[in-house]
CSV table of C-alpha atoms and ligand atoms in Angstrom, one decimal:
chain,number,residue,atom,x,y,z
A,153,MET,CA,7.4,10.9,2.9
A,154,ARG,CA,9.3,13.4,0.9
A,155,LEU,CA,11.1,11.7,-2.0
A,156,SER,CA,14.6,12.6,-2.9
A,157,LYS,CA,15.4,13.5,-6.5
A,158,LYS,CA,17.0,10.1,-6.9
A,159,VAL,CA,13.9,8.3,-5.8
A,160,VAL,CA,11.7,10.5,-8.0
A,161,ALA,CA,14.0,9.7,-10.9
A,162,MET,CA,13.6,6.0,-10.1
A,163,ALA,CA,9.8,6.3,-10.0
A,164,MET,CA,9.9,8.2,-13.3
A,165,ALA,CA,12.0,5.4,-14.8
A,166,SER,CA,9.6,2.8,-13.6
A,167,MET,CA,6.8,4.9,-15.0
A,168,MET,CA,8.3,4.7,-18.5
A,169,VAL,CA,7.8,1.0,-18.3
A,170,PHE,CA,4.1,1.6,-18.5
A,171,SER,CA,4.6,3.2,-21.9
A,172,MET,CA,1.4,5.2,-21.3
A,173,THR,CA,0.7,8.5,-22.8
A,174,ALA,CA,-1.4,11.0,-20.9
A,175,CYS,CA,-4.4,12.3,-22.7
A,176,GLY,CA,-3.7,15.9,-22.8
A,177,ASN,CA,-4.7,16.8,-19.3
A,178,SER,CA,-2.8,19.6,-17.9
A,179,ALA,CA,-3.1,22.2,-15.2
A,180,ASP,CA,-4.4,24.4,-18.0
A,181,SER,CA,-7.4,22.2,-18.6
A,182,ALA,CA,-10.5,23.8,-17.2
A,183,PRO,CA,-10.7,22.5,-13.6
A,184,ALA,CA,-14.2,21.5,-12.5
A,185,THR,CA,-15.8,24.2,-10.3
A,186,SER,CA,-17.3,21.8,-7.8
A,187,GLU,CA,-14.1,20.7,-6.3
A,188,PRO,CA,-14.5,19.4,-2.8
A,189,GLU,CA,-12.8,21.3,0.0
A,190,ALA,CA,-10.0,18.9,0.2
A,191,GLU,CA,-7.2,19.5,2.8
A,192,ALA,CA,-3.7,20.0,1.7
A,193,PRO,CA,-2.1,16.6,1.6
A,194,ALA,CA,-0.7,15.6,5.0
A,195,THR,CA,3.0,15.0,5.2
A,196,GLU,CA,2.9,13.0,8.5
A,197,GLU,CA,1.5,9.5,8.6
A,198,THR,CA,-0.7,7.5,10.8
A,199,ASN,CA,-1.7,9.3,14.0
A,200,ASP,CA,-1.7,12.8,12.5
A,201,ALA,CA,-3.4,11.5,9.4
A,202,ALA,CA,-6.0,9.7,11.5
A,203,ALA,CA,-6.8,12.9,13.3
A,204,GLU,CA,-7.3,14.7,10.0
A,205,THR,CA,-9.4,11.9,8.6
A,206,GLU,CA,-12.5,13.0,10.4
A,207,THR,CA,-12.5,16.4,8.7
A,208,THR,CA,-11.6,14.9,5.3
A,209,ASP,CA,-14.4,12.3,5.8
A,210,ALA,CA,-17.0,15.0,6.4
A,211,ALA,CA,-15.7,17.0,3.5
A,212,THR,CA,-15.8,14.1,1.1
A,213,GLU,CA,-19.3,13.0,2.3
A,214,ASP,CA,-20.6,16.5,1.7
A,215,ALA,CA,-18.8,16.5,-1.6
A,216,ALA,CA,-20.5,13.2,-2.5
A,217,THR,CA,-23.9,14.8,-1.9
A,218,ASP,CA,-23.0,17.8,-4.0
A,219,ALA,CA,-21.7,15.5,-6.7
A,220,ALA,CA,-25.0,13.6,-6.7
A,221,GLU,CA,-26.8,16.8,-7.5
A,222,GLU,CA,-24.4,17.5,-10.3
A,223,ALA,CA,-24.7,14.0,-11.8
A,224,ALA,CA,-25.7,15.3,-15.2
A,225,ASP,CA,-22.7,17.6,-15.5
A,226,ALA,CA,-20.3,14.9,-14.2
A,227,ALA,CA,-21.6,12.4,-16.8
A,228,THR,CA,-20.5,14.6,-19.7
A,229,ALA,CA,-17.1,15.5,-18.4
A,230,THR,CA,-14.2,13.8,-20.2
A,231,ALA,CA,-10.5,13.4,-19.7
A,232,GLY,CA,-8.8,16.6,-20.8
A,233,GLU,CA,-11.6,18.7,-19.4
A,234,GLY,CA,-11.1,17.8,-15.8
A,235,GLY,CA,-13.3,14.8,-15.3
A,236,ASN,CA,-15.0,13.6,-12.2
A,237,ILE,CA,-13.1,10.9,-10.4
A,238,GLY,CA,-14.3,8.7,-7.5
A,239,VAL,CA,-11.7,7.1,-5.3
A,240,CYS,CA,-12.5,4.4,-2.8
A,241,ILE,CA,-9.9,3.6,-0.1
A,242,TYR,CA,-10.3,0.5,2.0
A,243,LYS,CA,-9.9,2.5,5.1
A,244,PHE,CA,-8.4,6.0,5.7
A,245,ASP,CA,-6.9,5.0,9.0
A,246,ASP,CA,-4.0,3.0,7.4
A,247,ALA,CA,-0.6,4.6,7.4
A,248,PHE,CA,0.5,3.5,4.0
A,249,MET,CA,-2.8,4.1,2.3
A,250,THR,CA,-2.7,7.6,3.8
A,251,THR,CA,0.5,8.4,2.0
A,252,TYR,CA,-0.9,6.8,-1.2
A,253,ARG,CA,-4.2,8.8,-0.9
A,254,ASN,CA,-2.3,12.1,-0.5
A,255,ALA,CA,-0.2,11.3,-3.5
A,256,LEU,CA,-3.3,10.5,-5.6
A,257,GLN,CA,-5.1,13.7,-4.5
A,258,GLU,CA,-2.1,15.9,-5.4
A,259,ILE,CA,-1.7,14.3,-8.8
A,260,LEU,CA,-5.4,14.2,-9.7
A,261,GLU,CA,-6.2,17.7,-8.5
A,262,GLY,CA,-3.0,19.0,-10.1
A,263,LYS,CA,-4.3,17.7,-13.4
A,264,GLY,CA,-7.6,19.5,-13.0
A,265,TYR,CA,-9.8,16.6,-12.1
A,266,THR,CA,-12.6,16.8,-9.5
A,267,VAL,CA,-11.9,14.0,-7.1
A,268,THR,CA,-13.9,12.6,-4.2
A,269,PHE,CA,-12.3,10.2,-1.8
A,270,MET,CA,-14.5,7.8,0.2
A,271,ASP,CA,-13.4,5.9,3.4
A,272,GLY,CA,-14.5,2.2,3.2
A,273,LYS,CA,-13.9,1.9,6.9
A,274,ASN,CA,-12.7,-1.6,6.3
A,275,ASP,CA,-16.2,-2.7,5.5
A,276,GLN,CA,-16.9,-4.2,2.1
A,277,ALA,CA,-20.7,-3.5,2.3
A,278,GLU,CA,-20.0,0.1,3.0
A,279,GLN,CA,-17.6,0.3,0.1
A,280,ASN,CA,-20.1,-1.4,-2.3
A,281,ASN,CA,-22.5,1.4,-1.5
A,282,GLN,CA,-19.9,4.0,-2.1
A,283,ILE,CA,-19.1,2.4,-5.5
A,284,ASN,CA,-22.8,2.4,-6.4
A,285,ASN,CA,-23.2,6.0,-5.3
A,286,PHE,CA,-20.3,7.1,-7.5
A,287,ILE,CA,-21.8,5.2,-10.5
A,288,ALA,CA,-25.2,6.9,-9.8
A,289,GLN,CA,-23.4,10.2,-9.7
A,290,GLY,CA,-22.0,9.5,-13.2
A,291,VAL,CA,-18.3,9.6,-12.4
A,292,ASP,CA,-16.0,9.3,-15.4
A,293,ALA,CA,-13.6,6.9,-13.8
A,294,LEU,CA,-13.1,5.0,-10.5
A,295,ILE,CA,-9.9,4.2,-8.6
A,296,ILE,CA,-10.7,1.4,-6.1
A,297,ASN,CA,-8.6,0.0,-3.3
A,298,PRO,CA,-10.9,-3.0,-2.4
A,299,VAL,CA,-11.7,-3.7,1.2
A,300,MET,CA,-11.5,-7.4,0.5
A,301,THR,CA,-9.7,-9.1,-2.4
A,302,SER,CA,-12.4,-11.7,-2.3
A,303,ALA,CA,-15.0,-9.1,-3.3
A,304,ALA,CA,-13.2,-8.5,-6.6
A,305,ASP,CA,-15.7,-10.4,-8.7
A,306,GLN,CA,-18.5,-8.4,-7.4
A,307,ILE,CA,-16.7,-5.1,-7.8
A,308,ILE,CA,-15.7,-5.9,-11.3
A,309,ALA,CA,-19.2,-7.0,-12.3
A,310,THR,CA,-20.6,-3.7,-10.9
A,311,VAL,CA,-18.2,-1.4,-12.7
A,312,LYS,CA,-18.5,-3.4,-15.9
A,313,ASP,CA,-22.4,-3.2,-15.8
A,314,ALA,CA,-22.0,0.6,-15.5
A,315,GLY,CA,-19.3,0.8,-18.1
A,316,VAL,CA,-17.1,2.9,-15.9
A,317,PRO,CA,-13.3,2.7,-16.6
A,318,THR,CA,-11.7,1.4,-13.4
A,319,VAL,CA,-8.3,1.2,-11.9
A,320,LEU,CA,-7.9,-1.2,-9.0
A,321,ILE,CA,-5.0,-0.5,-6.6
A,322,ASN,CA,-3.2,-2.0,-3.7
A,323,ARG,CA,-5.1,-5.3,-3.5
A,324,GLU,CA,-4.6,-7.4,-6.5
A,325,PRO,CA,-7.3,-9.7,-7.9
A,326,THR,CA,-6.4,-12.6,-10.1
A,327,ALA,CA,-5.8,-12.2,-13.9
A,328,GLU,CA,-8.9,-14.4,-14.5
A,329,GLN,CA,-11.1,-12.1,-12.4
A,330,MET,CA,-9.8,-9.0,-14.2
A,331,ALA,CA,-10.3,-10.6,-17.6
A,332,ALA,CA,-14.1,-10.1,-17.1
A,333,TYR,CA,-13.8,-6.4,-18.0
A,334,ASP,CA,-11.4,-4.9,-20.5
A,335,LYS,CA,-11.7,-1.3,-19.2
A,336,LEU,CA,-10.2,-2.4,-15.9
A,337,VAL,CA,-6.5,-2.5,-14.9
A,338,TYR,CA,-4.6,-3.1,-11.6
A,339,VAL,CA,-1.7,-0.9,-10.6
A,340,GLY,CA,0.4,-2.1,-7.7
A,341,CYS,CA,3.5,-4.0,-6.9
A,342,ASP,CA,4.5,-7.7,-7.0
A,343,ALA,CA,4.4,-8.5,-3.3
A,344,ARG,CA,6.7,-11.5,-3.9
A,345,GLN,CA,9.5,-9.0,-4.6
A,346,SER,CA,9.1,-7.2,-1.3
A,347,GLY,CA,9.1,-10.5,0.7
A,348,THR,CA,12.3,-11.6,-1.1
A,349,MET,CA,13.9,-8.3,-0.3
A,350,GLN,CA,13.0,-8.6,3.4
A,351,GLY,CA,14.8,-12.0,3.4
A,352,GLU,CA,17.8,-10.5,1.6
A,353,LEU,CA,18.0,-7.8,4.3
A,354,ILE,CA,18.5,-10.5,6.8
A,355,LEU,CA,20.9,-12.4,4.6
A,356,ASP,CA,23.0,-9.2,4.4
A,357,THR,CA,23.6,-9.1,8.1
A,358,PRO,CA,27.0,-10.4,9.4
A,359,ASN,CA,25.5,-13.7,10.7
A,360,LYS,CA,22.7,-14.0,8.1
A,361,GLY,CA,20.2,-13.8,10.9
A,362,ASP,CA,21.7,-16.6,12.9
A,363,ILE,CA,22.7,-14.5,15.9
A,364,ASN,CA,23.2,-17.3,18.4
A,365,GLY,CA,25.1,-19.5,15.9
A,366,ASP,CA,22.9,-22.5,16.4
A,367,GLY,CA,22.6,-23.2,12.7
A,368,LYS,CA,19.1,-21.8,12.2
A,369,VAL,CA,17.3,-18.5,12.0
A,370,SER,CA,14.6,-18.4,14.6
A,371,TYR,CA,11.9,-15.8,13.7
A,372,ILE,CA,8.5,-14.6,14.4
A,373,MET,CA,6.3,-13.4,11.6
A,374,ILE,CA,3.8,-10.5,12.2
A,375,GLN,CA,1.4,-10.7,9.3
A,376,GLY,CA,-0.9,-8.2,7.7
A,377,ASP,CA,-4.5,-9.1,7.0
A,378,PRO,CA,-4.0,-12.7,5.7
A,379,GLU,CA,-6.8,-12.2,3.2
A,380,ASN,CA,-4.5,-9.8,1.3
A,381,ILE,CA,-2.1,-11.2,-1.2
A,382,ASP,CA,0.6,-8.7,0.0
A,383,ALA,CA,0.5,-10.4,3.4
A,384,GLN,CA,0.5,-13.9,2.0
A,385,TYR,CA,3.4,-13.3,-0.4
A,386,ARG,CA,5.5,-11.3,2.0
A,387,THR,CA,5.2,-14.0,4.6
A,388,GLU,CA,6.1,-16.7,2.1
A,389,PHE,CA,8.9,-15.1,0.2
A,390,SER,CA,10.8,-13.5,3.1
A,391,VAL,CA,11.4,-16.9,4.5
A,392,LYS,CA,11.9,-18.5,1.1
A,393,ALA,CA,14.8,-16.1,0.4
A,394,LEU,CA,16.5,-17.5,3.5
A,395,THR,CA,15.9,-21.2,2.7
A,396,ASP,CA,16.8,-20.6,-1.0
A,397,ALA,CA,20.1,-19.3,0.3
A,398,GLY,CA,20.6,-22.6,2.3
A,399,MET,CA,19.7,-21.3,5.7
A,400,GLU,CA,17.7,-23.4,8.1
A,401,VAL,CA,14.8,-21.6,9.6
A,402,GLU,CA,12.5,-22.0,12.7
A,403,GLU,CA,9.2,-20.3,12.9
A,404,LEU,CA,8.5,-19.6,16.6
A,405,ASP,CA,5.2,-17.8,15.9
A,406,LEU,CA,3.1,-16.4,13.1
A,407,GLN,CA,0.2,-14.1,14.0
A,408,ARG,CA,-1.9,-11.6,12.1
A,409,GLY,CA,-1.4,-8.0,13.1
A,410,ASP,CA,-3.8,-6.7,10.4
A,411,TRP,CA,-1.2,-4.0,9.3
A,412,ASP,CA,-1.8,-2.3,12.6
A,413,ARG,CA,0.9,-0.7,14.8
A,414,ASN,CA,-0.8,-1.6,18.1
A,415,LYS,CA,-1.3,-5.2,17.2
A,416,GLY,CA,2.4,-5.4,16.0
A,417,GLN,CA,3.4,-4.1,19.4
A,418,GLU,CA,1.2,-6.6,21.3
A,419,ILE,CA,2.3,-9.6,19.3
A,420,ALA,CA,6.0,-8.7,19.7
A,421,GLN,CA,5.6,-8.0,23.4
A,422,ASN,CA,3.9,-11.4,24.0
A,423,ASP,CA,6.4,-13.3,21.9
A,424,LEU,CA,9.4,-11.6,23.5
A,425,ALA,CA,8.1,-12.6,26.9
A,426,LYS,CA,7.5,-16.1,25.7
A,427,PHE,CA,10.5,-16.9,23.5
A,428,GLY,CA,13.0,-14.4,24.9
A,429,GLU,CA,16.5,-14.6,23.4
A,430,ASP,CA,15.4,-17.4,21.1
A,431,ILE,CA,13.9,-14.8,18.8
A,432,GLU,CA,16.6,-13.7,16.3
A,433,VAL,CA,14.5,-12.0,13.7
A,434,ILE,CA,11.1,-10.2,13.6
A,435,PHE,CA,9.6,-10.1,10.2
A,436,CYS,CA,6.7,-7.6,9.8
A,437,ASN,CA,4.6,-7.5,6.7
A,438,ASN,CA,4.6,-3.7,6.9
A,439,ASP,CA,6.4,-0.8,8.7
A,440,ASP,CA,3.5,0.2,10.9
A,441,MET,CA,3.6,-3.1,12.6
A,442,ALA,CA,7.4,-3.0,12.7
A,443,ILE,CA,7.3,0.4,14.6
A,444,GLY,CA,4.9,-1.3,17.1
A,445,ALA,CA,7.3,-4.3,17.4
A,446,LEU,CA,10.2,-1.9,17.9
A,447,GLN,CA,8.5,-0.4,20.9
A,448,ALA,CA,8.1,-3.9,22.4
A,449,ILE,CA,11.8,-4.8,21.6
A,450,GLN,CA,13.0,-1.7,23.3
A,451,ALA,CA,10.7,-2.2,26.3
A,452,ALA,CA,12.1,-5.8,26.6
A,453,GLY,CA,15.7,-4.3,26.8
A,454,ARG,CA,16.7,-5.9,23.4
A,455,THR,CA,18.8,-4.0,20.9
A,456,VAL,CA,18.1,-4.2,17.1
A,457,ASN,CA,21.1,-5.2,15.0
A,458,GLU,CA,22.9,-6.5,18.1
A,459,ASP,CA,20.7,-9.2,19.6
A,460,ILE,CA,17.7,-9.1,17.3
A,461,TYR,CA,16.9,-8.1,13.7
A,462,LEU,CA,13.7,-6.2,12.6
A,463,VAL,CA,12.5,-5.6,9.0
A,464,GLY,CA,9.3,-4.1,7.6
A,465,VAL,CA,7.9,-2.9,4.2
A,466,ASP,CA,6.6,0.5,3.0
A,467,ALA,CA,9.4,3.0,3.9
A,468,LEU,CA,7.1,5.2,6.0
A,469,ASP,CA,8.8,8.3,7.3
A,470,ALA,CA,8.9,6.8,10.9
A,471,ALA,CA,10.6,3.6,9.6
A,472,LEU,CA,13.1,5.5,7.6
A,473,ASN,CA,14.1,7.4,10.7
A,474,GLU,CA,14.5,4.1,12.6
A,475,VAL,CA,16.6,2.5,9.8
A,476,ALA,CA,18.8,5.6,9.8
A,477,SER,CA,19.3,5.4,13.5
A,478,GLY,CA,19.9,1.7,13.5
A,479,ASN,CA,16.7,0.7,15.3
A,480,MET,CA,15.4,-1.2,12.3
A,481,THR,CA,17.6,-3.5,10.2
A,482,GLY,CA,15.9,-2.3,7.0
A,483,THR,CA,12.7,-1.8,5.2
A,484,VAL,CA,11.5,-2.0,1.6
A,485,LEU,CA,10.1,1.0,-0.3
A,486,ASN,CA,6.5,0.5,-1.3
A,487,ASP,CA,6.4,3.3,-3.8
A,488,ALA,CA,3.2,5.1,-3.1
A,489,GLN,CA,4.1,8.0,-5.3
A,490,GLY,CA,5.1,5.8,-8.2
A,491,GLN,CA,1.9,3.7,-7.8
A,492,ALA,CA,-0.3,6.8,-7.6
A,493,GLU,CA,1.3,8.2,-10.8
A,494,GLY,CA,0.9,4.8,-12.5
A,495,ALA,CA,-2.8,4.6,-11.4
A,496,VAL,CA,-3.5,8.0,-12.8
A,497,ALA,CA,-1.6,7.3,-16.0
A,498,ALA,CA,-3.6,4.0,-16.4
A,499,MET,CA,-6.9,5.9,-15.7
A,500,GLU,CA,-6.1,8.4,-18.4
A,501,GLU,CA,-5.3,5.6,-20.9
A,502,LEU,CA,-8.7,4.1,-20.1
A,503,LEU,CA,-10.4,7.5,-20.4
A,504,GLY,CA,-8.7,7.8,-23.8
A,505,GLY,CA,-10.4,4.6,-24.9
A,506,LYS,CA,-7.7,2.0,-24.3
A,507,THR,CA,-8.8,-1.5,-23.4
A,508,TYR,CA,-6.7,-4.2,-21.8
A,509,ALA,CA,-6.4,-7.8,-22.9
A,510,GLU,CA,-6.3,-10.7,-20.4
A,511,GLY,CA,-2.9,-11.1,-18.9
A,512,GLU,CA,-2.0,-7.5,-19.5
A,513,GLN,CA,-4.1,-6.0,-16.7
A,514,SER,CA,-1.5,-5.9,-14.0
A,515,ILE,CA,1.0,-3.0,-14.0
A,516,TYR,CA,3.8,-3.2,-11.4
A,517,VAL,CA,6.0,-0.6,-9.8
A,518,ASP,CA,9.3,-2.0,-8.4
A,519,TYR,CA,10.0,-2.2,-4.7
A,520,VAL,CA,13.4,-1.0,-3.5
A,521,LYS,CA,15.5,-2.3,-0.5
A,522,VAL,CA,16.2,0.4,2.1
A,523,THR,CA,19.2,0.0,4.4
A,524,PRO,CA,21.3,2.4,6.5
A,525,ASP,CA,23.6,2.7,3.4
A,526,ASN,CA,20.9,4.2,1.1
A,527,VAL,CA,18.2,5.4,3.6
A,528,ALA,CA,19.2,9.1,3.0
A,529,ASP,CA,18.1,8.8,-0.6
A,530,PHE,CA,14.6,8.2,0.6
A,531,GLN,CA,14.3,10.8,3.4
B,293,BGC,C1,1.1,-2.0,2.7
B,293,BGC,C2,0.5,-2.0,4.1
B,293,BGC,C3,-1.0,-1.6,4.0
B,293,BGC,C4,-1.7,-2.5,3.0
B,293,BGC,C5,-3.1,-2.1,2.8
B,293,BGC,C6,0.2,-2.9,1.8
B,293,BGC,O1,0.8,-3.0,0.5
B,293,BGC,O2,2.4,-2.5,2.8
B,293,BGC,O3,1.1,-1.1,4.9
B,293,BGC,O4,-1.6,-1.6,5.3
B,293,BGC,O5,-1.1,-2.5,1.8
B,293,BGC,O6,-3.8,-3.0,2.0
């Protein structure tokens, strides 16, 4: 996703909220010489990115081996000299996390860090090994997108034992869990906000989602991985926005689509066959599932914004195009660039010696509602 100047300005504005100062890293700082052969960040999401993943995977795995041999060097690198950073992503084959990963890579490498990305392949045991390997290699800091939020205690205990400054991203643990380690911070978004905005997108339609005028909004909910707080809050708060506004609601179906386009398509296809015209709204916890649902909507001969509404979250390029052409009612920007900048800023604070008190370990970047009226600002 290419960000317009306006969106970059908004991201910068939200960055100022962090009141973080970088620790003197600049492109002039001596970059490490053992930089992995990372590919140029992909500009297309999902399928293209998935195809590239294989190569990047191999490159990062080689890089990890190299890095192990250079453990002694890595251990002495500090911020400002281009430190060694390990990044764990829950799985590379996730549309939103691909955008996020590319943003992180560009920012970190631009600042002269040596960065190695590992693909957790949606397997917590695999990611635990990757974290242990990074620690053994003597990385200066870790950025971790946990596979399972429920593994947070274990991850936090591991990085604390090793004394490695750590930024958690995308999957938020509780404040109590994070309080166990003062060199740990979470950078992400408040998922309640994105759910509320999805509800508002429906309330902003001419009939507030009640297309057939029967006094209630009948919807299906296509959920992400329900273990993930983003999925839980988006599910709850999208509907709460409607009921808070006095709308009656009817949940025809709620199913987990695990953030996945194909599952979004299958669930929508089955529900459209089962409930037909009764479905007025399809809420999807993310855009990739919404794109899948759109395929099912079109195959069923339905028309978004005429006889059905469809909303997602993330503002992936594909979803922005569909919002612009009227095939999605709206989406919500999940600001990958802003979060990546925030994560790196927080990491540099930690490398500079900052510690975080309990209750101050979550740093949020705002979501932004995207409609046909403002979609051009995000394209
Ligand atoms: C995004 C999803 C993504 C998930 C991964 C969410 O914040 O909206 O698209 O799959 O994070 O954890």
